[in-house]
Amino acid sequence: MEILFWRNKMLVEKGYFLLNLCRIASLWHQDKYLVNPSTDKYETVEDLVQDIYNACEYALYPRNKIYFSKRELEIISHFKSFMDKNFGIDFWNEIEKIDNKTLVYSNKTWIKAREFAGAIIKRFGFSIENFNYENF
């Protein structure tokens, strides 16, 4: 029973990280919820970035490290470092001047983050299509 609990907990922890990562990796999700949002279903850039950053930090907490392989933790740490480096004050100042469509389709930092997130999902053995975006 204890092994089953641990396995379920591992799936929950990885799932939390991957679902948040998928929001940045998915062009479909960004087009629907950032570029063409409805009044009741929308996403903000700030929430999207903060949620994945929090998911990275949460995965890297000492008590949660048991749920990820050493290589997975290195990947998560690398992505968090990427975010630290690229989503600083200059990024936020730049996106204040552009609309979400320009951000999603033309901003080099955002595109690089989306590609990096997609590569991580593949590295974890999944594809973006494995996730149901309607449940975000």
PDB file of C-alpha atoms in Angstrom:
ATOM      1  CA  MET A   1       0.000   0.000   0.000  1.00  0.00           C
ATOM      2  CA  GLU A   2       2.848   2.373   0.828  1.00  0.00           C
ATOM      3  CA  ILE A   3       4.456   1.773  -2.580  1.00  0.00           C
ATOM      4  CA  LEU A   4       1.155   2.547  -4.305  1.00  0.00           C
ATOM      5  CA  PHE A   5       0.840   5.789  -2.327  1.00  0.00           C
ATOM      6  CA  TRP A   6       4.402   6.807  -3.234  1.00  0.00           C
ATOM      7  CA  ARG A   7       3.815   6.026  -6.919  1.00  0.00           C
ATOM      8  CA  ASN A   8       0.598   8.058  -6.960  1.00  0.00           C
ATOM      9  CA  LYS A   9       2.321  10.942  -5.178  1.00  0.00           C
ATOM     10  CA  MET A  10       5.135  10.828  -7.752  1.00  0.00           C
ATOM     11  CA  LEU A  11       2.607  11.019 -10.600  1.00  0.00           C
ATOM     12  CA  VAL A  12       0.867  13.973  -8.951  1.00  0.00           C
ATOM     13  CA  GLU A  13       4.123  15.889  -8.458  1.00  0.00           C
ATOM     14  CA  LYS A  14       5.349  15.263 -12.002  1.00  0.00           C
ATOM     15  CA  GLY A  15       1.895  15.961 -13.383  1.00  0.00           C
ATOM     16  CA  TYR A  16       1.723  19.333 -11.626  1.00  0.00           C
ATOM     17  CA  PHE A  17       5.059  20.335 -13.134  1.00  0.00           C
ATOM     18  CA  LEU A  18       4.258  19.026 -16.623  1.00  0.00           C
ATOM     19  CA  LEU A  19       0.771  20.543 -16.801  1.00  0.00           C
ATOM     20  CA  ASN A  20       2.156  23.968 -15.970  1.00  0.00           C
ATOM     21  CA  LEU A  21       5.035  23.481 -18.387  1.00  0.00           C
ATOM     22  CA  CYS A  22       2.576  22.481 -21.097  1.00  0.00           C
ATOM     23  CA  ARG A  23       0.899  25.896 -20.888  1.00  0.00           C
ATOM     24  CA  ILE A  24       4.147  27.488 -22.063  1.00  0.00           C
ATOM     25  CA  ALA A  25       4.981  24.684 -24.522  1.00  0.00           C
ATOM     26  CA  SER A  26       1.651  24.727 -26.331  1.00  0.00           C
ATOM     27  CA  LEU A  27       1.146  27.259 -29.096  1.00  0.00           C
ATOM     28  CA  TRP A  28      -2.488  26.106 -29.269  1.00  0.00           C
ATOM     29  CA  HIS A  29      -3.013  26.926 -25.579  1.00  0.00           C
ATOM     30  CA  GLN A  30      -1.373  30.339 -25.925  1.00  0.00           C
ATOM     31  CA  ASP A  31      -3.352  31.197 -29.043  1.00  0.00           C
ATOM     32  CA  LYS A  32      -6.615  30.258 -27.364  1.00  0.00           C
ATOM     33  CA  TYR A  33      -6.041  31.751 -23.912  1.00  0.00           C
ATOM     34  CA  LEU A  34      -3.566  34.614 -24.485  1.00  0.00           C
ATOM     35  CA  VAL A  35      -4.120  35.785 -28.059  1.00  0.00           C
ATOM     36  CA  ASN A  36      -7.847  35.025 -28.485  1.00  0.00           C
ATOM     37  CA  PRO A  37      -9.249  34.694 -24.962  1.00  0.00           C
ATOM     38  CA  SER A  38     -12.916  34.618 -24.091  1.00  0.00           C
ATOM     39  CA  THR A  39     -14.293  36.618 -21.180  1.00  0.00           C
ATOM     40  CA  ASP A  40     -14.430  33.543 -18.953  1.00  0.00           C
ATOM     41  CA  LYS A  41     -11.448  31.552 -20.259  1.00  0.00           C
ATOM     42  CA  TYR A  42      -8.235  33.486 -20.468  1.00  0.00           C
ATOM     43  CA  GLU A  43      -4.643  33.425 -19.319  1.00  0.00           C
ATOM     44  CA  THR A  44      -2.342  36.266 -18.334  1.00  0.00           C
ATOM     45  CA  VAL A  45       1.336  36.235 -19.205  1.00  0.00           C
ATOM     46  CA  GLU A  46       2.158  37.020 -15.587  1.00  0.00           C
ATOM     47  CA  ASP A  47       0.162  34.057 -14.265  1.00  0.00           C
ATOM     48  CA  LEU A  48       1.578  31.718 -16.876  1.00  0.00           C
ATOM     49  CA  VAL A  49       5.184  32.625 -16.091  1.00  0.00           C
ATOM     50  CA  GLN A  50       4.640  32.673 -12.325  1.00  0.00           C
ATOM     51  CA  ASP A  51       2.845  29.312 -12.304  1.00  0.00           C
ATOM     52  CA  ILE A  52       5.601  27.468 -14.161  1.00  0.00           C
ATOM     53  CA  TYR A  53       8.275  29.195 -12.094  1.00  0.00           C
ATOM     54  CA  ASN A  54       6.471  28.092  -8.916  1.00  0.00           C
ATOM     55  CA  ALA A  55       6.150  24.552 -10.310  1.00  0.00           C
ATOM     56  CA  CYS A  56       9.926  24.489 -10.915  1.00  0.00           C
ATOM     57  CA  GLU A  57      10.644  25.724  -7.400  1.00  0.00           C
ATOM     58  CA  TYR A  58       8.183  23.231  -5.925  1.00  0.00           C
ATOM     59  CA  ALA A  59       9.780  20.317  -7.803  1.00  0.00           C
ATOM     60  CA  LEU A  60      13.208  21.385  -6.550  1.00  0.00           C
ATOM     61  CA  TYR A  61      12.206  21.516  -2.865  1.00  0.00           C
ATOM     62  CA  PRO A  62      14.237  18.911  -0.956  1.00  0.00           C
ATOM     63  CA  ARG A  63      11.113  17.018   0.141  1.00  0.00           C
ATOM     64  CA  ASN A  64       9.924  16.665  -3.473  1.00  0.00           C
ATOM     65  CA  LYS A  65      13.213  15.619  -5.063  1.00  0.00           C
ATOM     66  CA  ILE A  66      12.455  11.951  -4.407  1.00  0.00           C
ATOM     67  CA  TYR A  67       9.725  12.073  -7.056  1.00  0.00           C
ATOM     68  CA  PHE A  68      12.083  13.016  -9.889  1.00  0.00           C
ATOM     69  CA  SER A  69      15.174  11.365 -11.309  1.00  0.00           C
ATOM     70  CA  LYS A  70      18.504  13.131 -11.002  1.00  0.00           C
ATOM     71  CA  ARG A  71      18.396  13.967 -14.720  1.00  0.00           C
ATOM     72  CA  GLU A  72      14.849  15.337 -14.455  1.00  0.00           C
ATOM     73  CA  LEU A  73      15.911  17.582 -11.572  1.00  0.00           C
ATOM     74  CA  GLU A  74      18.849  18.867 -13.634  1.00  0.00           C
ATOM     75  CA  ILE A  75      16.474  19.678 -16.492  1.00  0.00           C
ATOM     76  CA  ILE A  76      14.040  21.465 -14.169  1.00  0.00           C
ATOM     77  CA  SER A  77      16.888  23.414 -12.588  1.00  0.00           C
ATOM     78  CA  HIS A  78      18.184  24.386 -16.028  1.00  0.00           C
ATOM     79  CA  PHE A  79      14.733  25.617 -17.095  1.00  0.00           C
ATOM     80  CA  LYS A  80      14.379  27.618 -13.868  1.00  0.00           C
ATOM     81  CA  SER A  81      17.785  29.195 -14.545  1.00  0.00           C
ATOM     82  CA  PHE A  82      16.624  30.006 -18.072  1.00  0.00           C
ATOM     83  CA  MET A  83      13.590  31.749 -16.601  1.00  0.00           C
ATOM     84  CA  ASP A  84      15.711  33.646 -14.071  1.00  0.00           C
ATOM     85  CA  LYS A  85      17.948  34.872 -16.873  1.00  0.00           C
ATOM     86  CA  ASN A  86      15.309  35.665 -19.495  1.00  0.00           C
ATOM     87  CA  PHE A  87      12.201  36.769 -17.604  1.00  0.00           C
ATOM     88  CA  GLY A  88      13.737  39.681 -15.750  1.00  0.00           C
ATOM     89  CA  ILE A  89      12.789  43.339 -15.677  1.00  0.00           C
ATOM     90  CA  ASP A  90      13.872  43.920 -19.293  1.00  0.00           C
ATOM     91  CA  PHE A  91      11.474  41.229 -20.514  1.00  0.00           C
ATOM     92  CA  TRP A  92       8.554  42.661 -18.535  1.00  0.00           C
ATOM     93  CA  ASN A  93       9.316  46.195 -19.725  1.00  0.00           C
ATOM     94  CA  GLU A  94       9.388  44.955 -23.314  1.00  0.00           C
ATOM     95  CA  ILE A  95       6.105  43.056 -23.170  1.00  0.00           C
ATOM     96  CA  GLU A  96       4.282  46.017 -21.640  1.00  0.00           C
ATOM     97  CA  LYS A  97       4.706  47.668 -25.045  1.00  0.00           C
ATOM     98  CA  ILE A  98       3.395  44.785 -27.169  1.00  0.00           C
ATOM     99  CA  ASP A  99       0.168  42.846 -27.415  1.00  0.00           C
ATOM    100  CA  ASN A 100      -0.139  39.143 -26.631  1.00  0.00           C
ATOM    101  CA  LYS A 101      -0.231  38.187 -30.312  1.00  0.00           C
ATOM    102  CA  THR A 102       3.159  39.802 -30.876  1.00  0.00           C
ATOM    103  CA  LEU A 103       4.489  38.154 -27.729  1.00  0.00           C
ATOM    104  CA  VAL A 104       3.320  34.677 -28.680  1.00  0.00           C
ATOM    105  CA  TYR A 105       4.271  34.767 -32.361  1.00  0.00           C
ATOM    106  CA  SER A 106       7.239  37.155 -32.551  1.00  0.00           C
ATOM    107  CA  ASN A 107       9.017  37.585 -29.214  1.00  0.00           C
ATOM    108  CA  LYS A 108      12.274  35.623 -29.417  1.00  0.00           C
ATOM    109  CA  THR A 109      12.498  35.001 -25.676  1.00  0.00           C
ATOM    110  CA  TRP A 110       8.928  33.699 -25.537  1.00  0.00           C
ATOM    111  CA  ILE A 111       9.419  31.454 -28.567  1.00  0.00           C
ATOM    112  CA  LYS A 112      12.647  30.098 -27.080  1.00  0.00           C
ATOM    113  CA  ALA A 113      10.834  29.370 -23.780  1.00  0.00           C
ATOM    114  CA  ARG A 114       8.045  27.577 -25.658  1.00  0.00           C
ATOM    115  CA  GLU A 115      10.533  25.438 -27.586  1.00  0.00           C
ATOM    116  CA  PHE A 116      12.538  24.680 -24.437  1.00  0.00           C
ATOM    117  CA  ALA A 117       9.371  23.669 -22.572  1.00  0.00           C
ATOM    118  CA  GLY A 118       8.320  21.402 -25.446  1.00  0.00           C
ATOM    119  CA  ALA A 119      11.732  19.732 -25.452  1.00  0.00           C
ATOM    120  CA  ILE A 120      11.455  19.101 -21.702  1.00  0.00           C
ATOM    121  CA  ILE A 121       8.045  17.479 -22.099  1.00  0.00           C
ATOM    122  CA  LYS A 122       9.508  15.145 -24.737  1.00  0.00           C
ATOM    123  CA  ARG A 123      12.502  14.436 -22.502  1.00  0.00           C
ATOM    124  CA  PHE A 124      10.096  13.385 -19.745  1.00  0.00           C
ATOM    125  CA  GLY A 125       8.573  10.888 -22.190  1.00  0.00           C
ATOM    126  CA  PHE A 126       5.403  12.762 -23.129  1.00  0.00           C
ATOM    127  CA  SER A 127       4.105  14.906 -25.941  1.00  0.00           C
ATOM    128  CA  ILE A 128       2.000  18.033 -25.721  1.00  0.00           C
ATOM    129  CA  GLU A 129      -0.915  16.050 -27.143  1.00  0.00           C
ATOM    130  CA  ASN A 130      -0.938  13.924 -23.949  1.00  0.00           C
ATOM    131  CA  PHE A 131      -2.446  16.837 -22.033  1.00  0.00           C
ATOM    132  CA  ASN A 132      -6.047  18.053 -22.057  1.00  0.00           C
ATOM    133  CA  TYR A 133      -5.905  21.843 -22.179  1.00  0.00           C
ATOM    134  CA  GLU A 134      -9.604  22.265 -21.530  1.00  0.00           C
ATOM    135  CA  ASN A 135      -8.954  21.331 -17.902  1.00  0.00           C
ATOM    136  CA  PHE A 136      -6.541  24.188 -17.197  1.00  0.00           C
TER     137      PHE A 136
END
